[in-house]
């Protein structure tokens, strides 16, 4: 049995996994983000209450483990940032510990029980408040030892000109410190900034997508440009990684029509020609963080 956790900056949820498809989910509890001892205490209580002696603890975290140093980079949970978090947790808990970014765990969940089943190279992407992703090849997470692989949302690569007629796109400032990142341009908040730039009006991403689905002129213009900006980098990732399926999670991933439109925009741009959908909605809609963490934990044994 594996004790698994999905850790967020505000709350954390645990579970007991007998298998990836068999997880007993625990109640969500507040994350003690600034108190390492209290943080360990939450994990230790779950281990103590486990119905059978666990073999390991695995967790999805809202950050990354730096390759080489093993230091956590977890802004939303500062008590595990800047320390060799895996080593510290193993010493405190007396169990092997496996950790991965939450987007990586999302990708693993899609491999385990979602749209990635049966595919050799799976690029799971998040389109929500932020833009992220994880890469799994032959069932193995590329970031198994930590790192930034799959973080396609960061880097100043967003198109500066797009649309018909062509319009100039600002280099929106990103939370990572750069400008012109996809995270700041095609995330939910990026879609809202794009709509504001194009039309001088405030609207939520949900309202923009709903207006586009209804055929309203201004949202149709916004989404056409959004698709153009998002599709080219995704196609380049397909060419680079040989991904043969791209499950999409996050708030924007909930729109079947939007994901179908993104798929239609991406496929003509890839070197490999696909006669089936490439960009698809995620299928593991419930607790992907726990499912991915469980896969990670079992794979580490």
C-alpha positions as a printed Julia matrix, in Angstrom:
301×3 Matrix{Float64}:
   0.0    0.0     0.0
   1.09   3.58   -0.79
   0.14   6.69    1.15
  -0.39   9.38   -1.49
  -1.01  13.12   -1.23
  -2.06  15.93   -3.53
  -0.56  19.02   -1.89
  -1.75  22.51   -2.72
  -0.81  25.88   -1.35
  -4.08  26.08    0.62
  -5.17  22.5     1.23
  -3.81  18.99    0.89
  -5.67  15.75    0.27
  -4.4   12.28    1.09
  -5.32   8.75    0.15
  -4.45   5.11    0.65
  -3.64   3.34   -2.62
  -3.75  -0.43   -2.9
  -3.39   0.09   -6.64
  -3.54   3.05   -8.99
  -7.21   2.23   -9.64
  -7.98   1.58   -5.96
  -7.5    4.67   -3.78
  -9.34   5.4    -0.56
  -9.51   9.21   -0.53
  -9.17  11.09    2.77
 -10.71  14.42    3.7
  -8.92  17.56    2.6
  -7.03  19.41    5.34
  -5.35  22.86    5.47
  -1.74  22.93    4.29
   0.64  24.09    7.05
   2.67  25.96    4.46
   5.08  27.75    6.78
   5.62  25.11    9.49
   7.69  22.1     8.45
   7.0   20.16   11.66
   3.25  20.67   11.28
   3.51  19.71    7.6
   5.29  16.48    8.55
   2.65  15.93   11.23
  -0.15  15.8     8.66
   1.75  13.18    6.65
   2.72  11.21    9.76
  -0.89  11.01   10.96
  -1.99   9.62    7.61
   0.79   7.03    7.79
  -0.15   6.08   11.35
  -3.83   5.67   10.41
  -3.09   3.62    7.29
  -5.04   0.33    7.4
  -1.92  -1.61    6.39
   1.81  -0.82    6.75
   2.59   1.48    3.8
   5.6    0.83    1.59
   6.14   4.46    0.59
   4.68   7.95    0.56
   4.21   9.77   -2.76
   2.97  13.3    -3.32
   2.06  15.77   -6.03
   3.45  19.18   -5.13
   2.78  22.69   -6.55
   6.42  23.17   -7.48
   9.46  21.19   -8.56
  12.49  19.39   -7.18
  15.68  20.83   -8.64
  17.68  18.12  -10.4
  21.13  17.71   -8.93
  20.62  19.6    -5.68
  17.32  17.95   -4.73
  16.1   21.26   -3.31
  12.4   22.03   -3.44
  11.19  25.07   -5.36
   7.67  25.43   -4.0
   6.61  29.05   -3.63
   3.12  28.21   -2.34
   4.45  25.9     0.41
   7.54  27.71    1.69
   8.29  25.21    4.46
   9.4   22.66    1.84
  11.1   25.17   -0.47
  14.85  25.63   -0.49
  15.54  22.4     1.41
  16.4   18.84    0.29
  12.74  18.02    0.8
  12.77  14.33   -0.14
  15.68  13.59    2.22
  14.13  15.59    5.04
  10.76  13.86    4.67
  12.29  10.39    4.49
  14.28  11.07    7.66
  11.19  12.36    9.49
   8.74   9.71    8.28
  10.92   6.61    8.04
   9.54   5.73    4.6
  10.71   6.11    1.01
   9.27   9.33   -0.45
   8.53  10.1    -4.1
   7.65  13.65   -5.17
   6.65  15.23   -8.47
   5.1   18.42   -9.78
   1.29  18.4    -9.86
   1.23  18.73  -13.66
   3.59  15.75  -13.9
   1.2   13.78  -11.69
  -1.68  14.84  -13.94
   0.22  13.4   -16.92
   0.88  10.16  -15.01
  -2.82   9.9   -14.13
  -3.73  10.17  -17.81
  -1.26   7.38  -18.59
  -2.66   5.23  -15.79
  -6.41   5.58  -16.21
  -7.06   8.34  -18.73
  -6.59   9.33  -22.35
  -2.91   8.33  -22.32
  -3.57   4.62  -21.88
  -1.95   2.62  -24.67
   0.18   5.53  -25.88
   3.97   5.45  -25.71
   4.64   9.22  -25.47
   2.1   11.25  -23.5
   2.33  15.03  -23.12
  -0.25  16.02  -20.52
  -0.92  19.75  -20.46
  -2.74  22.1   -18.11
  -4.73  25.05  -19.47
  -6.19  26.79  -16.46
  -5.11  29.56  -14.13
  -1.64  28.71  -15.41
  -0.12  26.72  -18.25
   1.92  23.64  -17.41
   2.56  20.09  -18.44
   4.28  16.79  -17.91
   5.94  14.31  -20.25
   5.71  10.53  -19.83
   7.57   8.13  -22.13
   7.11   4.35  -21.91
   5.3    4.81  -18.61
   8.17   6.73  -17.04
   8.0   10.36  -16.0
  10.83  12.33  -17.61
  11.04  14.37  -14.4
  11.42  11.29  -12.19
  14.57  12.87  -10.71
  13.09  16.37  -10.69
  13.29  19.21  -13.17
  11.29  21.46  -15.46
  10.57  19.21  -18.45
   7.04  19.76  -19.73
   6.82  23.36  -18.49
   5.83  24.69  -21.9
   4.12  27.71  -20.33
   7.37  29.53  -19.63
   9.79  31.16  -22.03
   9.22  34.31  -24.14
   7.77  32.51  -27.17
   4.19  33.8   -27.48
   3.46  35.19  -30.95
   3.68  38.97  -31.28
   1.44  39.1   -34.36
  -1.67  36.99  -34.89
  -5.17  36.98  -36.31
  -6.92  37.92  -39.53
  -6.61  40.84  -39.87
  -3.27  40.76  -38.1
  -3.03  42.45  -34.72
  -0.03  43.07  -32.47
  -0.04  41.06  -29.24
   1.58  42.61  -26.13
   4.29  40.74  -24.27
   2.19  40.17  -21.17
   4.22  40.02  -17.95
   4.44  36.49  -16.48
   4.68  35.48  -12.84
   8.0   33.75  -13.56
   9.57  37.17  -14.18
   9.69  37.01  -17.98
   7.41  38.66  -20.51
   5.74  36.99  -23.47
   5.28  33.56  -21.86
   2.42  31.31  -22.9
   1.46  31.11  -19.23
   0.62  34.81  -19.39
  -1.0   34.65  -22.83
  -3.0   31.43  -23.25
  -3.87  30.6   -19.63
  -7.35  31.56  -18.44
  -6.05  34.91  -17.22
  -4.07  35.26  -20.47
  -7.23  34.74  -22.49
  -8.86  37.47  -20.42
  -5.9   39.82  -21.0
  -6.02  39.07  -24.72
  -9.76  39.82  -24.86
  -9.18  43.08  -22.96
  -6.43  44.08  -25.39
  -8.52  43.28  -28.46
 -11.85  44.74  -27.39
 -11.21  46.98  -24.38
 -13.7   44.96  -22.34
 -13.46  42.83  -19.21
 -14.77  39.26  -19.39
 -13.97  36.03  -17.6
 -12.46  33.17  -19.56
 -15.65  31.17  -18.99
 -17.73  33.99  -20.48
 -15.36  34.34  -23.43
 -15.55  30.62  -24.22
 -19.33  30.62  -23.8
 -19.62  33.62  -26.13
 -17.39  31.91  -28.69
 -19.52  28.77  -28.54
 -22.59  30.97  -29.11
 -20.98  32.63  -32.14
 -20.63  36.12  -30.66
 -18.29  38.24  -32.76
 -15.87  39.55  -30.13
 -15.28  36.2   -28.36
 -14.95  34.52  -31.79
 -12.14  36.95  -32.63
 -10.46  36.4   -29.25
 -10.58  32.61  -29.47
  -9.33  32.57  -33.07
  -6.23  34.5   -32.0
  -5.87  32.43  -28.8
  -5.9   29.23  -30.87
  -3.28  30.6   -33.25
  -0.96  31.58  -30.38
  -1.35  28.24  -28.56
  -1.24  25.88  -31.54
   2.21  26.61  -32.96
   4.17  25.95  -29.73
   2.16  22.78  -29.12
   2.96  21.53  -32.63
   6.64  22.2   -32.01
   6.44  20.15  -28.8
   4.9   17.28  -30.73
   7.74  17.41  -33.25
  10.34  17.6   -30.45
   8.99  14.9   -28.13
   7.16  12.58  -30.58
   4.08  12.89  -28.37
   1.24  10.85  -29.8
  -1.51  12.09  -27.46
  -1.98  15.38  -25.58
  -4.58  15.15  -22.79
  -5.69  18.59  -21.56
  -6.68  19.41  -17.99
  -7.43  22.62  -16.15
 -10.42  24.91  -16.36
 -10.18  25.6   -20.08
  -9.83  21.87  -20.69
 -13.43  21.49  -19.59
 -14.73  22.85  -22.9
 -15.09  19.99  -25.37
 -15.53  22.45  -28.25
 -12.44  24.49  -27.33
 -10.21  21.4   -27.08
 -11.55  20.09  -30.41
 -10.75  23.47  -31.99
  -7.24  23.41  -30.51
  -6.74  19.91  -31.9
  -7.87  21.09  -35.33
  -5.41  23.99  -35.12
  -2.44  21.88  -33.99
  -2.61  18.84  -36.29
  -1.92  20.65  -39.61
   1.26  22.12  -38.06
   2.94  18.85  -36.99
   5.37  16.86  -39.11
   3.6   13.63  -38.25
   0.13  13.42  -39.74
  -2.56  12.17  -37.36
  -5.8   10.66  -38.66
  -7.32  10.82  -35.18
  -7.57  13.47  -32.46
  -4.21  14.4   -30.94
  -5.23  17.08  -28.44
  -8.03  15.65  -26.29
  -9.86  16.31  -23.03
  -8.38  14.6   -20.0
 -10.29  11.5   -18.97
  -9.1   11.2   -15.36
 -11.42  13.9   -14.08
 -11.45  12.88  -10.4
  -8.35  13.16   -8.16
  -5.67  13.08  -10.88
  -3.12  14.36   -8.35
  -3.68  11.34   -6.11
  -3.79   8.91   -9.04
  -0.55  10.3   -10.47
   1.13  10.29   -7.05
   0.09   6.67   -6.54
   1.57   5.69   -9.92
   4.76   7.53   -8.97
   4.9    5.76   -5.62
   4.41   2.27   -7.02
   6.95   2.95   -9.77
   9.54   3.99   -7.17
   9.42   0.67   -5.3
